[in-house]
Amino acid sequence: MRIKAVSAVLIAAIVIASMAYYELYRNGGGSKHAFSGLEITDLTKALGSTFSPGSIQAFGENNTTILISGSGQYHKPSDFSTPALMGINDLNPGTSGHNMDELANTYFHDGSVFGTAWNGTSWILTGEISFGNTDEGSAIAINEGNVVNLTPLLGPYFKNGGIWFDAWNGTGWLFGGNNDRAASLIGYYHGGIVNYTGSLGTPPHESWIQLIEWNGSSWLIGGHLIFGFLSGSSYNNLLYRSTFSNSGLYSAVFHKGKWLVGGGSPAGLEIVSGQKITENITLPVYFRQWANGITSFQGGYLVGGEASHDLRTMHPALYYLNLSNNHPSFTNLTWELPASFHNGQIQFLAHTSLGSVSGVLLAGQGNYNELTGQSTGALALIRT
């Protein structure tokens, strides 16, 4: 009886501490409501059953469509998932998307769709396809409804791995991911391949590329144990000068001539001027897991990700960062997130526009179950 009583008291203490922590986390780092008229619209219903279960990894857009990519059903014992893909043509409440899982299953079966990028005429989707105990990077190009399978061309550079990110700079594509448990970086110009992996030196074991951004003169390359700039074929490695030397760089935005970059775990932010790290920004104490998405917003920045992970529960994070007067200050907007992100995280965010509606689109997951690894996709828009 005494043991049971002590256990009950301990459990009650843990629950109370967890609730108190969550309230502190929700309100920590700033005021509850920073912006007059801030409007967040929950668009999760537009996903239908496409990401239920599932998780959104990223999205891309052209003038008429936003393609949303990620994974669906997940089998934790084998670490395999089904790919998930859908398109939406409207950002207004009540909109419905169109499921594209048939296309995704054809080219990414037993895998995931990671990247969706548009170059003005074509979409390129990237991810991985699984064959039993092995994975391979997979990619397709879509032009006016015609699909070209790029996996035979790109797959050999991403064996036992995946193509995690793709980006276009106006003249060519850059693909990043991993090949045999190390980062791989491939250029695709006018149908020809350029292998930039050697420019990275010797990528660390268990490294992969998950971020590629272009600022008009050089590529920012980030990922797990990867952080640097590619100019031509020359790579400036900043990894061991950064706070991400033992973690990963997963988000960035180039604004007013400077980069703001983020990652984790633990969550961190840095300012990069030119190709030099000039400032390490300390995040609020309750935002400590992942900084997955960054974009400019109302003279500052929105930073989204995962705040913490405790008692088998994920806590999402959304903060506004003000860098005026060279003094970083944060306002916590997490409490503004719709319930669809509860027990989840923001995986990706970016400015977007369809028709007369524009804003910052937030994508990720909610309802995470650590025992099964399952979650449900979450989508919301901050109107601007």
Short mmCIF file of C-alpha atoms in Angstrom, two decimals:
data_model
loop_
_atom_site.label_atom_id
_atom_site.label_comp_id
_atom_site.label_asym_id
_atom_site.label_seq_id
_atom_site.Cartn_x
_atom_site.Cartn_y
_atom_site.Cartn_z
CA MET A 1 0.00 0.00 0.00
CA ARG A 2 2.81 2.37 0.82
CA ILE A 3 4.50 1.67 -2.49
CA LYS A 4 1.25 2.31 -4.35
CA ALA A 5 0.70 5.56 -2.46
CA VAL A 6 4.21 6.77 -3.22
CA SER A 7 3.72 5.82 -6.86
CA ALA A 8 0.45 7.73 -7.02
CA VAL A 9 2.05 10.81 -5.49
CA LEU A 10 4.98 10.54 -7.91
CA ILE A 11 2.70 10.19 -10.90
CA ALA A 12 0.61 13.17 -9.76
CA ALA A 13 3.77 15.22 -9.29
CA ILE A 14 4.97 14.33 -12.77
CA VAL A 15 1.63 15.25 -14.32
CA ILE A 16 1.46 18.57 -12.47
CA ALA A 17 5.06 19.37 -13.39
CA SER A 18 4.38 18.53 -17.01
CA MET A 19 1.30 20.78 -17.08
CA ALA A 20 3.17 23.60 -15.41
CA TYR A 21 6.05 23.17 -17.83
CA TYR A 22 3.68 23.27 -20.79
CA GLU A 23 2.08 26.48 -19.59
CA LEU A 24 5.50 28.04 -19.11
CA TYR A 25 6.58 26.81 -22.52
CA ARG A 26 3.47 28.23 -24.17
CA ASN A 27 3.96 31.64 -22.64
CA GLY A 28 7.74 31.75 -22.36
CA GLY A 29 9.89 34.04 -24.47
CA GLY A 30 7.40 36.81 -25.04
CA SER A 31 3.84 38.08 -24.93
CA LYS A 32 0.89 35.96 -25.97
CA HIS A 33 -0.25 38.13 -28.85
CA ALA A 34 2.30 40.32 -30.57
CA PHE A 35 0.54 41.44 -33.72
CA SER A 36 -2.67 43.30 -34.19
CA GLY A 37 -4.89 41.37 -36.57
CA LEU A 38 -2.71 38.25 -36.78
CA GLU A 39 -4.89 35.67 -38.49
CA ILE A 40 -4.02 31.97 -38.60
CA THR A 41 -6.38 29.81 -40.66
CA ASP A 42 -6.36 26.05 -40.12
CA LEU A 43 -6.27 24.35 -43.53
CA THR A 44 -5.77 20.80 -42.25
CA LYS A 45 -9.23 19.70 -43.46
CA ALA A 46 -8.06 20.42 -47.01
CA LEU A 47 -5.69 17.47 -46.67
CA GLY A 48 -8.59 15.04 -46.43
CA SER A 49 -7.22 11.57 -45.71
CA THR A 50 -3.94 12.06 -47.60
CA PHE A 51 -1.81 12.61 -44.49
CA SER A 52 -4.04 10.81 -42.00
CA PRO A 53 -1.94 9.17 -40.79
CA GLY A 54 1.13 10.93 -42.09
CA SER A 55 3.46 13.89 -41.85
CA ILE A 56 4.12 16.82 -44.20
CA GLN A 57 7.80 17.29 -45.04
CA ALA A 58 7.67 20.23 -47.47
CA PHE A 59 5.69 22.02 -50.18
CA GLY A 60 6.38 23.89 -53.39
CA GLU A 61 4.29 26.26 -55.49
CA ASN A 62 3.75 27.74 -58.91
CA ASN A 63 1.14 30.28 -59.97
CA THR A 64 -1.81 27.92 -59.67
CA THR A 65 -0.92 24.99 -57.40
CA ILE A 66 0.81 24.15 -54.15
CA LEU A 67 2.18 20.60 -54.06
CA ILE A 68 2.43 19.17 -50.54
CA SER A 69 4.73 16.21 -49.96
CA GLY A 70 5.67 13.82 -47.19
CA SER A 71 4.82 10.39 -45.86
CA GLY A 72 1.64 8.51 -45.03
CA GLN A 73 1.24 5.24 -43.17
CA TYR A 74 4.38 4.44 -41.16
CA HIS A 75 5.54 0.99 -40.04
CA LYS A 76 7.89 1.59 -37.11
CA PRO A 77 9.43 -1.92 -36.79
CA SER A 78 10.69 -1.83 -40.40
CA ASP A 79 11.10 1.99 -40.57
CA PHE A 80 9.17 2.02 -43.87
CA SER A 81 6.37 4.37 -44.85
CA THR A 82 4.05 5.02 -47.75
CA PRO A 83 4.60 8.22 -49.76
CA ALA A 84 2.00 10.98 -49.66
CA LEU A 85 1.40 13.77 -52.17
CA MET A 86 -1.42 16.20 -52.84
CA GLY A 87 -2.13 19.50 -54.53
CA ILE A 88 -4.27 22.45 -53.49
CA ASN A 89 -5.40 25.33 -55.69
CA ASP A 90 -6.99 27.56 -53.08
CA LEU A 91 -5.92 28.93 -49.68
CA ASN A 92 -9.36 29.96 -48.48
CA PRO A 93 -11.07 28.18 -45.56
CA GLY A 94 -13.07 25.17 -46.68
CA THR A 95 -10.85 24.39 -49.65
CA SER A 96 -10.26 20.78 -50.62
CA GLY A 97 -7.08 19.37 -52.07
CA HIS A 98 -6.66 16.69 -54.72
CA ASN A 99 -4.99 13.45 -53.72
CA MET A 100 -1.96 12.42 -55.82
CA ASP A 101 -1.00 9.28 -53.94
CA GLU A 102 -1.35 7.11 -57.05
CA LEU A 103 1.46 9.08 -58.70
CA ALA A 104 3.52 9.03 -55.50
CA ASN A 105 3.09 5.28 -55.03
CA THR A 106 4.15 4.60 -58.60
CA TYR A 107 7.53 6.31 -58.26
CA PHE A 108 8.17 6.43 -54.48
CA HIS A 109 6.50 3.24 -53.21
CA ASP A 110 7.44 2.18 -49.67
CA GLY A 111 9.25 5.51 -49.28
CA SER A 112 8.55 9.23 -48.94
CA VAL A 113 8.34 12.34 -51.11
CA PHE A 114 10.72 14.91 -49.62
CA GLY A 115 11.10 17.76 -52.13
CA THR A 116 8.73 19.61 -54.47
CA ALA A 117 10.27 22.41 -56.54
CA TRP A 118 9.14 24.38 -59.61
CA ASN A 119 11.48 26.02 -62.14
CA GLY A 120 8.94 27.94 -64.22
CA THR A 121 8.07 25.10 -66.59
CA SER A 122 8.40 21.82 -64.67
CA TRP A 123 8.02 20.28 -61.25
CA ILE A 124 10.73 18.03 -59.87
CA LEU A 125 9.79 15.80 -56.97
CA THR A 126 12.43 13.97 -54.95
CA GLY A 127 12.48 11.40 -52.20
CA GLU A 128 13.31 7.77 -51.67
CA ILE A 129 12.07 4.41 -52.81
CA SER A 130 12.55 1.29 -50.71
CA PHE A 131 13.46 -2.21 -51.86
CA GLY A 132 13.27 -4.53 -48.87
CA ASN A 133 16.15 -3.53 -46.62
CA THR A 134 17.68 -0.95 -48.98
CA ASP A 135 16.66 2.54 -50.09
CA GLU A 136 17.49 4.55 -53.17
CA GLY A 137 17.01 8.17 -54.06
CA SER A 138 14.07 8.70 -56.39
CA ALA A 139 13.04 11.67 -58.56
CA ILE A 140 10.54 12.55 -61.26
CA ALA A 141 9.93 15.57 -63.50
CA ILE A 142 6.38 16.67 -64.34
CA ASN A 143 5.71 18.91 -67.32
CA GLU A 144 2.15 19.62 -68.47
CA GLY A 145 1.00 16.31 -67.05
CA ASN A 146 3.82 14.28 -68.58
CA VAL A 147 6.01 12.40 -66.09
CA VAL A 148 9.68 11.63 -66.68
CA ASN A 149 11.32 9.17 -64.29
CA LEU A 150 14.72 10.57 -63.25
CA THR A 151 15.51 7.78 -60.80
CA PRO A 152 17.62 5.76 -63.29
CA LEU A 153 19.74 8.89 -63.82
CA LEU A 154 20.01 10.17 -60.23
CA GLY A 155 19.44 7.05 -58.16
CA PRO A 156 23.01 5.67 -58.51
CA TYR A 157 24.31 8.76 -56.65
CA PHE A 158 21.93 8.17 -53.74
CA LYS A 159 22.23 4.41 -53.12
CA ASN A 160 21.19 3.19 -49.67
CA GLY A 161 19.89 6.69 -49.06
CA GLY A 162 17.51 9.29 -50.47
CA ILE A 163 17.26 12.63 -52.27
CA TRP A 164 16.16 14.89 -49.45
CA PHE A 165 16.13 18.28 -51.17
CA ASP A 166 16.17 19.84 -54.64
CA ALA A 167 16.51 23.48 -55.69
CA TRP A 168 16.67 25.52 -58.90
CA ASN A 169 18.82 28.64 -59.40
CA GLY A 170 17.67 29.73 -62.87
CA THR A 171 20.17 27.67 -64.85
CA GLY A 172 20.23 24.23 -63.23
CA TRP A 173 19.09 21.92 -60.47
CA LEU A 174 20.96 20.87 -57.36
CA PHE A 175 20.04 17.67 -55.52
CA GLY A 176 21.13 16.77 -52.03
CA GLY A 177 20.75 13.72 -49.83
CA ASN A 178 22.87 10.78 -48.81
CA ASN A 179 24.67 7.93 -50.51
CA ASP A 180 25.79 4.90 -48.51
CA ARG A 181 25.46 6.77 -45.17
CA ALA A 182 27.26 9.96 -46.24
CA ALA A 183 26.16 13.24 -47.84
CA SER A 184 25.79 13.38 -51.62
CA LEU A 185 25.43 16.53 -53.77
CA ILE A 186 24.58 16.36 -57.48
CA GLY A 187 24.01 19.05 -60.12
CA TYR A 188 21.73 18.54 -63.12
CA TYR A 189 22.29 20.92 -66.03
CA HIS A 190 20.62 20.53 -69.44
CA GLY A 191 20.29 16.80 -68.96
CA GLY A 192 23.84 16.29 -67.74
CA ILE A 193 25.14 15.32 -64.29
CA VAL A 194 27.80 17.18 -62.28
CA ASN A 195 28.92 15.41 -59.10
CA TYR A 196 29.77 18.01 -56.43
CA THR A 197 30.17 15.49 -53.61
CA GLY A 198 33.95 15.63 -53.92
CA SER A 199 33.82 19.38 -53.33
CA LEU A 200 32.51 18.66 -49.82
CA GLY A 201 35.79 16.94 -48.97
CA THR A 202 35.04 13.75 -47.07
CA PRO A 203 31.46 14.03 -45.77
CA PRO A 204 31.13 12.70 -42.22
CA HIS A 205 29.68 9.24 -41.71
CA GLU A 206 25.91 9.39 -41.17
CA SER A 207 25.73 12.86 -42.75
CA TRP A 208 23.06 13.91 -45.23
CA ILE A 209 21.96 17.07 -47.06
CA GLN A 210 18.50 18.41 -46.23
CA LEU A 211 18.75 22.10 -47.18
CA ILE A 212 19.79 23.84 -50.41
CA GLU A 213 19.20 27.57 -50.91
CA TRP A 214 20.43 30.01 -53.59
CA ASN A 215 21.04 33.73 -52.92
CA GLY A 216 22.03 34.83 -56.41
CA SER A 217 25.75 34.09 -56.13
CA SER A 218 26.24 30.89 -54.10
CA TRP A 219 24.45 27.87 -52.71
CA LEU A 220 23.92 27.39 -49.00
CA ILE A 221 24.19 23.67 -48.25
CA GLY A 222 22.87 22.29 -44.96
CA GLY A 223 21.82 19.06 -43.33
CA HIS A 224 22.94 16.64 -40.67
CA LEU A 225 26.65 17.36 -40.05
CA ILE A 226 26.63 19.60 -43.15
CA PHE A 227 26.92 23.41 -43.25
CA GLY A 228 28.73 25.42 -45.92
CA PHE A 229 28.58 27.38 -49.18
CA LEU A 230 29.15 26.11 -52.71
CA SER A 231 30.45 28.69 -55.20
CA GLY A 232 31.12 27.07 -58.56
CA SER A 233 32.87 23.89 -57.46
CA SER A 234 34.49 25.48 -54.39
CA TYR A 235 33.02 24.61 -51.00
CA ASN A 236 33.51 26.76 -47.88
CA ASN A 237 32.90 24.46 -44.90
CA LEU A 238 31.47 26.32 -41.87
CA LEU A 239 30.37 23.23 -39.94
CA TYR A 240 33.12 23.16 -37.33
CA ARG A 241 32.86 26.92 -36.73
CA SER A 242 29.14 26.72 -35.99
CA THR A 243 26.84 25.61 -33.20
CA PHE A 244 25.66 22.83 -35.53
CA SER A 245 28.95 20.92 -35.57
CA ASN A 246 27.36 17.96 -33.80
CA SER A 247 23.79 18.36 -35.07
CA GLY A 248 22.19 19.70 -38.24
CA LEU A 249 21.33 22.83 -40.25
CA TYR A 250 17.77 22.51 -41.61
CA SER A 251 16.36 26.00 -42.26
CA ALA A 252 17.52 29.31 -43.69
CA VAL A 253 16.37 32.54 -45.27
CA PHE A 254 18.41 35.19 -47.11
CA HIS A 255 17.08 38.63 -46.17
CA LYS A 256 18.61 42.12 -46.39
CA GLY A 257 21.96 40.73 -47.50
CA LYS A 258 22.34 38.27 -44.62
CA TRP A 259 21.46 34.66 -43.90
CA LEU A 260 19.52 33.61 -40.83
CA VAL A 261 20.05 29.87 -40.40
CA GLY A 262 18.61 27.39 -37.93
CA GLY A 263 18.64 23.75 -36.95
CA GLY A 264 19.09 21.34 -34.10
CA SER A 265 18.97 19.41 -31.95
CA PRO A 266 19.44 21.38 -29.74
CA ALA A 267 17.67 24.22 -31.53
CA GLY A 268 19.90 27.09 -32.59
CA LEU A 269 20.05 30.18 -34.82
CA GLU A 270 23.01 31.95 -36.42
CA ILE A 271 23.50 35.01 -38.62
CA VAL A 272 25.83 34.63 -41.59
CA SER A 273 27.19 37.68 -43.43
CA GLY A 274 29.00 36.92 -46.65
CA GLN A 275 30.17 33.44 -45.80
CA LYS A 276 31.13 34.13 -42.20
CA ILE A 277 29.17 33.38 -39.05
CA THR A 278 28.77 36.74 -37.32
CA GLU A 279 26.35 36.01 -34.48
CA ASN A 280 24.94 33.11 -32.49
CA ILE A 281 21.39 33.87 -31.32
CA THR A 282 20.18 32.28 -28.10
CA LEU A 283 16.66 30.91 -28.43
CA PRO A 284 14.09 31.10 -25.60
CA VAL A 285 14.71 28.40 -23.01
CA TYR A 286 11.51 26.54 -23.93
CA PHE A 287 12.44 26.39 -27.65
CA ARG A 288 15.19 23.83 -27.46
CA GLN A 289 14.59 20.97 -29.92
CA TRP A 290 14.45 21.93 -33.62
CA ALA A 291 14.33 25.17 -35.65
CA ASN A 292 12.89 23.63 -38.82
CA GLY A 293 11.59 26.68 -40.69
CA ILE A 294 12.50 30.37 -41.04
CA THR A 295 11.06 33.17 -43.17
CA SER A 296 11.03 36.97 -43.11
CA PHE A 297 7.90 38.52 -41.60
CA GLN A 298 6.80 42.06 -40.68
CA GLY A 299 10.33 43.44 -40.44
CA GLY A 300 11.62 40.40 -38.56
CA TYR A 301 11.41 36.63 -38.86
CA LEU A 302 9.10 33.74 -38.11
CA VAL A 303 10.87 30.69 -36.70
CA GLY A 304 9.01 27.40 -36.39
CA GLY A 305 9.82 23.89 -35.27
CA GLU A 306 9.64 21.72 -32.19
CA ALA A 307 10.04 23.28 -28.77
CA SER A 308 10.51 20.17 -26.67
CA HIS A 309 9.82 16.48 -26.36
CA ASP A 310 8.85 15.22 -22.91
CA LEU A 311 6.69 12.46 -21.43
CA ARG A 312 6.14 11.09 -24.94
CA THR A 313 4.70 14.40 -26.05
CA MET A 314 5.90 16.80 -28.75
CA HIS A 315 5.43 20.55 -28.27
CA PRO A 316 5.37 22.67 -31.47
CA ALA A 317 7.08 26.06 -31.57
CA LEU A 318 6.34 29.28 -33.45
CA TYR A 319 8.18 32.48 -32.52
CA TYR A 320 8.64 35.95 -33.98
CA LEU A 321 12.24 37.17 -33.93
CA ASN A 322 12.99 40.91 -33.95
CA LEU A 323 16.59 41.87 -34.75
CA SER A 324 16.14 45.64 -34.75
CA ASN A 325 18.91 47.62 -33.04
CA ASN A 326 21.04 44.45 -33.19
CA HIS A 327 19.31 43.15 -30.07
CA PRO A 328 17.43 39.87 -30.65
CA SER A 329 14.04 39.61 -28.97
CA PHE A 330 11.43 36.86 -29.26
CA THR A 331 7.64 36.83 -29.09
CA ASN A 332 5.95 33.48 -28.52
CA LEU A 333 3.18 32.80 -31.06
CA THR A 334 2.91 29.08 -30.34
CA TRP A 335 -0.39 29.42 -28.53
CA GLU A 336 -1.88 30.84 -31.76
CA LEU A 337 -1.33 27.55 -33.63
CA PRO A 338 -4.48 25.55 -34.42
CA ALA A 339 -5.13 22.31 -32.57
CA SER A 340 -4.02 20.29 -35.60
CA PHE A 341 -0.39 20.98 -34.56
CA HIS A 342 -0.92 19.85 -30.96
CA ASN A 343 1.53 17.14 -29.94
CA GLY A 344 3.53 17.73 -33.11
CA GLN A 345 5.82 20.21 -34.81
CA ILE A 346 6.22 22.63 -37.70
CA GLN A 347 8.36 20.91 -40.33
CA PHE A 348 8.40 23.64 -42.99
CA LEU A 349 7.17 27.20 -43.52
CA ALA A 350 7.41 29.70 -46.37
CA HIS A 351 5.65 32.63 -48.01
CA THR A 352 3.08 31.56 -50.55
CA SER A 353 0.31 33.03 -52.69
CA LEU A 354 -2.62 31.63 -54.66
CA GLY A 355 -5.11 33.92 -56.34
CA SER A 356 -5.92 36.84 -54.06
CA VAL A 357 -4.77 35.07 -50.87
CA SER A 358 -1.19 35.30 -49.63
CA GLY A 359 0.61 34.55 -46.41
CA VAL A 360 3.01 32.24 -44.65
CA LEU A 361 2.08 28.58 -44.98
CA LEU A 362 2.92 26.35 -42.00
CA ALA A 363 3.18 22.59 -42.53
CA GLY A 364 4.05 19.68 -40.29
CA GLN A 365 2.40 17.15 -38.04
CA GLY A 366 0.25 16.70 -34.97
CA ASN A 367 -1.15 13.90 -32.82
CA TYR A 368 2.21 12.14 -32.63
CA ASN A 369 2.21 8.69 -31.04
CA GLU A 370 5.68 7.69 -29.92
CA LEU A 371 4.77 4.01 -29.53
CA THR A 372 3.65 3.61 -33.15
CA GLY A 373 5.51 6.50 -34.75
CA GLN A 374 2.25 7.63 -36.37
CA SER A 375 1.06 11.22 -36.63
CA THR A 376 -1.33 13.25 -38.78
CA GLY A 377 -0.48 16.03 -41.20
CA ALA A 378 -1.13 19.65 -40.17
CA LEU A 379 -1.45 22.75 -42.35
CA ALA A 380 -2.22 26.40 -41.55
CA LEU A 381 -1.88 29.83 -43.14
CA ILE A 382 -0.85 33.13 -41.53
CA ARG A 383 -2.51 35.67 -43.79
CA THR A 384 -0.53 38.74 -44.81
#
